[in-house]
Amino acid sequence: MCAPDLEAHGGLYVLHSHVNHACNPNVSVRHFDQRTALSRITMVAKRDIAPGEELFITYVNPEAPLEQRRRSLLEGGFGKCVCERCVKEERERKDAG
């Protein structure tokens, strides 16, 4: 599974582990200080986020087509993606065909 938010570090991060997936995320995860093994993650807004709006990261390559994104999530044990973007793309495909 491709995870574009992953960089050279790995670790267990409490904040990061509580953020759900969407194929059109509103935040990305970055490791800005890579000088130490104890680096911290930072969440960076990808657009304006309203107060109370849920934060989402992507667990897959958001540039991949619908079926590939869904397959990657299924293979990773996350189930079928029903995020807003996937539902919209699936509806558009049904309407076109």
mmCIF file with all atom_site columns, C-alpha atoms in Angstrom:
data_model
loop_
_atom_site.group_PDB
_atom_site.id
_atom_site.type_symbol
_atom_site.label_atom_id
_atom_site.label_alt_id
_atom_site.label_comp_id
_atom_site.label_asym_id
_atom_site.label_entity_id
_atom_site.label_seq_id
_atom_site.pdbx_PDB_ins_code
_atom_site.Cartn_x
_atom_site.Cartn_y
_atom_site.Cartn_z
_atom_site.occupancy
_atom_site.B_iso_or_equiv
_atom_site.pdbx_formal_charge
_atom_site.auth_seq_id
_atom_site.auth_comp_id
_atom_site.auth_asym_id
_atom_site.auth_atom_id
_atom_site.pdbx_PDB_model_num
ATOM 1  C CA . MET A 1 1  ? 0.000   0.000  0.000   1.00 0.00 ? 1  MET A CA 1
ATOM 2  C CA . CYS A 1 2  ? 1.382   3.398  -0.933  1.00 0.00 ? 2  CYS A CA 1
ATOM 3  C CA . ALA A 1 3  ? 1.345   5.972  1.847   1.00 0.00 ? 3  ALA A CA 1
ATOM 4  C CA . PRO A 1 4  ? 2.410   9.377  0.527   1.00 0.00 ? 4  PRO A CA 1
ATOM 5  C CA . ASP A 1 5  ? 2.535   10.898 4.017   1.00 0.00 ? 5  ASP A CA 1
ATOM 6  C CA . LEU A 1 6  ? 5.253   8.502  5.118   1.00 0.00 ? 6  LEU A CA 1
ATOM 7  C CA . GLU A 1 7  ? 8.773   9.798  5.085   1.00 0.00 ? 7  GLU A CA 1
ATOM 8  C CA . ALA A 1 8  ? 12.052  8.280  6.304   1.00 0.00 ? 8  ALA A CA 1
ATOM 9  C CA . HIS A 1 9  ? 10.811  7.781  9.862   1.00 0.00 ? 9  HIS A CA 1
ATOM 10 C CA . GLY A 1 10 ? 8.566   5.263  11.470  1.00 0.00 ? 10 GLY A CA 1
ATOM 11 C CA . GLY A 1 11 ? 7.050   5.283  14.885  1.00 0.00 ? 11 GLY A CA 1
ATOM 12 C CA . LEU A 1 12 ? 3.942   5.210  16.982  1.00 0.00 ? 12 LEU A CA 1
ATOM 13 C CA . TYR A 1 13 ? 2.341   8.611  17.268  1.00 0.00 ? 13 TYR A CA 1
ATOM 14 C CA . VAL A 1 14 ? -0.744  9.057  19.444  1.00 0.00 ? 14 VAL A CA 1
ATOM 15 C CA . LEU A 1 15 ? -2.182  12.007 17.477  1.00 0.00 ? 15 LEU A CA 1
ATOM 16 C CA . HIS A 1 16 ? -1.531  10.431 14.086  1.00 0.00 ? 16 HIS A CA 1
ATOM 17 C CA . SER A 1 17 ? -3.144  7.148  15.165  1.00 0.00 ? 17 SER A CA 1
ATOM 18 C CA . HIS A 1 18 ? -6.451  8.931  15.888  1.00 0.00 ? 18 HIS A CA 1
ATOM 19 C CA . VAL A 1 19 ? -6.850  10.563 12.469  1.00 0.00 ? 19 VAL A CA 1
ATOM 20 C CA . ASN A 1 20 ? -9.165  8.833  10.014  1.00 0.00 ? 20 ASN A CA 1
ATOM 21 C CA . HIS A 1 21 ? -8.718  8.302  6.286   1.00 0.00 ? 21 HIS A CA 1
ATOM 22 C CA . ALA A 1 22 ? -10.197 10.150 3.329   1.00 0.00 ? 22 ALA A CA 1
ATOM 23 C CA . CYS A 1 23 ? -9.066  10.060 -0.299  1.00 0.00 ? 23 CYS A CA 1
ATOM 24 C CA . ASN A 1 24 ? -9.299  13.866 -0.312  1.00 0.00 ? 24 ASN A CA 1
ATOM 25 C CA . PRO A 1 25 ? -7.596  14.651 3.022   1.00 0.00 ? 25 PRO A CA 1
ATOM 26 C CA . ASN A 1 26 ? -7.651  18.050 4.701   1.00 0.00 ? 26 ASN A CA 1
ATOM 27 C CA . VAL A 1 27 ? -4.299  17.577 6.499   1.00 0.00 ? 27 VAL A CA 1
ATOM 28 C CA . SER A 1 28 ? -1.001  15.885 5.764   1.00 0.00 ? 28 SER A CA 1
ATOM 29 C CA . VAL A 1 29 ? 1.533   14.490 8.206   1.00 0.00 ? 29 VAL A CA 1
ATOM 30 C CA . ARG A 1 30 ? 5.114   15.704 8.064   1.00 0.00 ? 30 ARG A CA 1
ATOM 31 C CA . HIS A 1 31 ? 8.338   15.052 9.954   1.00 0.00 ? 31 HIS A CA 1
ATOM 32 C CA . PHE A 1 32 ? 9.982   18.473 9.896   1.00 0.00 ? 32 PHE A CA 1
ATOM 33 C CA . ASP A 1 33 ? 12.830  17.735 12.330  1.00 0.00 ? 33 ASP A CA 1
ATOM 34 C CA . GLN A 1 34 ? 14.612  14.648 11.055  1.00 0.00 ? 34 GLN A CA 1
ATOM 35 C CA . ARG A 1 35 ? 17.824  15.226 13.029  1.00 0.00 ? 35 ARG A CA 1
ATOM 36 C CA . THR A 1 36 ? 16.921  12.889 15.869  1.00 0.00 ? 36 THR A CA 1
ATOM 37 C CA . ALA A 1 37 ? 15.313  9.492  16.239  1.00 0.00 ? 37 ALA A CA 1
ATOM 38 C CA . LEU A 1 38 ? 12.762  11.159 18.530  1.00 0.00 ? 38 LEU A CA 1
ATOM 39 C CA . SER A 1 39 ? 11.423  13.505 15.890  1.00 0.00 ? 39 SER A CA 1
ATOM 40 C CA . ARG A 1 40 ? 7.852   14.685 16.162  1.00 0.00 ? 40 ARG A CA 1
ATOM 41 C CA . ILE A 1 41 ? 5.167   14.723 13.548  1.00 0.00 ? 41 ILE A CA 1
ATOM 42 C CA . THR A 1 42 ? 3.352   17.848 12.481  1.00 0.00 ? 42 THR A CA 1
ATOM 43 C CA . MET A 1 43 ? -0.033  17.984 10.822  1.00 0.00 ? 43 MET A CA 1
ATOM 44 C CA . VAL A 1 44 ? -0.263  20.595 8.096   1.00 0.00 ? 44 VAL A CA 1
ATOM 45 C CA . ALA A 1 45 ? -3.603  21.876 6.817   1.00 0.00 ? 45 ALA A CA 1
ATOM 46 C CA . LYS A 1 46 ? -4.061  21.371 3.068   1.00 0.00 ? 46 LYS A CA 1
ATOM 47 C CA . ARG A 1 47 ? -6.957  23.864 3.001   1.00 0.00 ? 47 ARG A CA 1
ATOM 48 C CA . ASP A 1 48 ? -9.001  25.977 5.412   1.00 0.00 ? 48 ASP A CA 1
ATOM 49 C CA . ILE A 1 49 ? -10.566 23.781 8.110   1.00 0.00 ? 49 ILE A CA 1
ATOM 50 C CA . ALA A 1 50 ? -13.718 24.873 9.904   1.00 0.00 ? 50 ALA A CA 1
ATOM 51 C CA . PRO A 1 51 ? -13.897 24.713 13.707  1.00 0.00 ? 51 PRO A CA 1
ATOM 52 C CA . GLY A 1 52 ? -15.191 21.291 14.708  1.00 0.00 ? 52 GLY A CA 1
ATOM 53 C CA . GLU A 1 53 ? -14.487 19.750 11.276  1.00 0.00 ? 53 GLU A CA 1
ATOM 54 C CA . GLU A 1 54 ? -12.932 16.285 11.463  1.00 0.00 ? 54 GLU A CA 1
ATOM 55 C CA . LEU A 1 55 ? -9.302  15.984 10.364  1.00 0.00 ? 55 LEU A CA 1
ATOM 56 C CA . PHE A 1 56 ? -8.506  13.414 7.682   1.00 0.00 ? 56 PHE A CA 1
ATOM 57 C CA . ILE A 1 57 ? -5.245  12.060 6.281   1.00 0.00 ? 57 ILE A CA 1
ATOM 58 C CA . THR A 1 58 ? -4.923  9.646  3.392   1.00 0.00 ? 58 THR A CA 1
ATOM 59 C CA . TYR A 1 59 ? -3.720  6.082  3.872   1.00 0.00 ? 59 TYR A CA 1
ATOM 60 C CA . VAL A 1 60 ? -3.229  5.597  0.099   1.00 0.00 ? 60 VAL A CA 1
ATOM 61 C CA . ASN A 1 61 ? -1.954  7.499  -2.926  1.00 0.00 ? 61 ASN A CA 1
ATOM 62 C CA . PRO A 1 62 ? -4.701  10.096 -3.510  1.00 0.00 ? 62 PRO A CA 1
ATOM 63 C CA . GLU A 1 63 ? -3.687  10.400 -7.170  1.00 0.00 ? 63 GLU A CA 1
ATOM 64 C CA . ALA A 1 64 ? -4.577  6.749  -7.862  1.00 0.00 ? 64 ALA A CA 1
ATOM 65 C CA . PRO A 1 65 ? -7.889  5.890  -9.532  1.00 0.00 ? 65 PRO A CA 1
ATOM 66 C CA . LEU A 1 66 ? -10.887 4.848  -7.423  1.00 0.00 ? 66 LEU A CA 1
ATOM 67 C CA . GLU A 1 67 ? -10.496 1.071  -7.768  1.00 0.00 ? 67 GLU A CA 1
ATOM 68 C CA . GLN A 1 68 ? -6.782  1.169  -6.982  1.00 0.00 ? 68 GLN A CA 1
ATOM 69 C CA . ARG A 1 69 ? -7.345  3.299  -3.859  1.00 0.00 ? 69 ARG A CA 1
ATOM 70 C CA . ARG A 1 70 ? -10.088 0.967  -2.659  1.00 0.00 ? 70 ARG A CA 1
ATOM 71 C CA . ARG A 1 71 ? -7.999  -2.132 -3.381  1.00 0.00 ? 71 ARG A CA 1
ATOM 72 C CA . SER A 1 72 ? -5.063  -0.702 -1.424  1.00 0.00 ? 72 SER A CA 1
ATOM 73 C CA . LEU A 1 73 ? -7.291  0.012  1.563   1.00 0.00 ? 73 LEU A CA 1
ATOM 74 C CA . LEU A 1 74 ? -8.854  -3.464 1.416   1.00 0.00 ? 74 LEU A CA 1
ATOM 75 C CA . GLU A 1 75 ? -5.398  -5.062 1.242   1.00 0.00 ? 75 GLU A CA 1
ATOM 76 C CA . GLY A 1 76 ? -4.355  -2.990 4.255   1.00 0.00 ? 76 GLY A CA 1
ATOM 77 C CA . GLY A 1 77 ? -7.319  -4.259 6.268   1.00 0.00 ? 77 GLY A CA 1
ATOM 78 C CA . PHE A 1 78 ? -9.292  -0.996 6.251   1.00 0.00 ? 78 PHE A CA 1
ATOM 79 C CA . GLY A 1 79 ? -12.351 -2.218 4.360   1.00 0.00 ? 79 GLY A CA 1
ATOM 80 C CA . LYS A 1 80 ? -14.103 -0.585 1.414   1.00 0.00 ? 80 LYS A CA 1
ATOM 81 C CA . CYS A 1 81 ? -13.548 3.154  1.297   1.00 0.00 ? 81 CYS A CA 1
ATOM 82 C CA . VAL A 1 82 ? -16.771 5.137  1.478   1.00 0.00 ? 82 VAL A CA 1
ATOM 83 C CA . CYS A 1 83 ? -15.250 8.573  1.889   1.00 0.00 ? 83 CYS A CA 1
ATOM 84 C CA . GLU A 1 84 ? -17.024 11.495 0.219   1.00 0.00 ? 84 GLU A CA 1
ATOM 85 C CA . ARG A 1 85 ? -14.691 11.413 -2.782  1.00 0.00 ? 85 ARG A CA 1
ATOM 86 C CA . CYS A 1 86 ? -15.049 7.668  -3.423  1.00 0.00 ? 86 CYS A CA 1
ATOM 87 C CA . VAL A 1 87 ? -18.830 7.774  -3.126  1.00 0.00 ? 87 VAL A CA 1
ATOM 88 C CA . LYS A 1 88 ? -18.979 10.728 -5.553  1.00 0.00 ? 88 LYS A CA 1
ATOM 89 C CA . GLU A 1 89 ? -16.651 9.036  -8.083  1.00 0.00 ? 89 GLU A CA 1
ATOM 90 C CA . GLU A 1 90 ? -18.617 5.788  -7.865  1.00 0.00 ? 90 GLU A CA 1
ATOM 91 C CA . ARG A 1 91 ? -21.918 7.657  -8.424  1.00 0.00 ? 91 ARG A CA 1
ATOM 92 C CA . GLU A 1 92 ? -20.475 9.580  -11.398 1.00 0.00 ? 92 GLU A CA 1
ATOM 93 C CA . ARG A 1 93 ? -19.257 6.353  -12.971 1.00 0.00 ? 93 ARG A CA 1
ATOM 94 C CA . LYS A 1 94 ? -22.684 4.700  -12.576 1.00 0.00 ? 94 LYS A CA 1
ATOM 95 C CA . ASP A 1 95 ? -24.426 7.774  -14.011 1.00 0.00 ? 95 ASP A CA 1
ATOM 96 C CA . ALA A 1 96 ? -22.074 7.784  -17.032 1.00 0.00 ? 96 ALA A CA 1
ATOM 97 C CA . GLY A 1 97 ? -22.434 4.092  -17.768 1.00 0.00 ? 97 GLY A CA 1
#
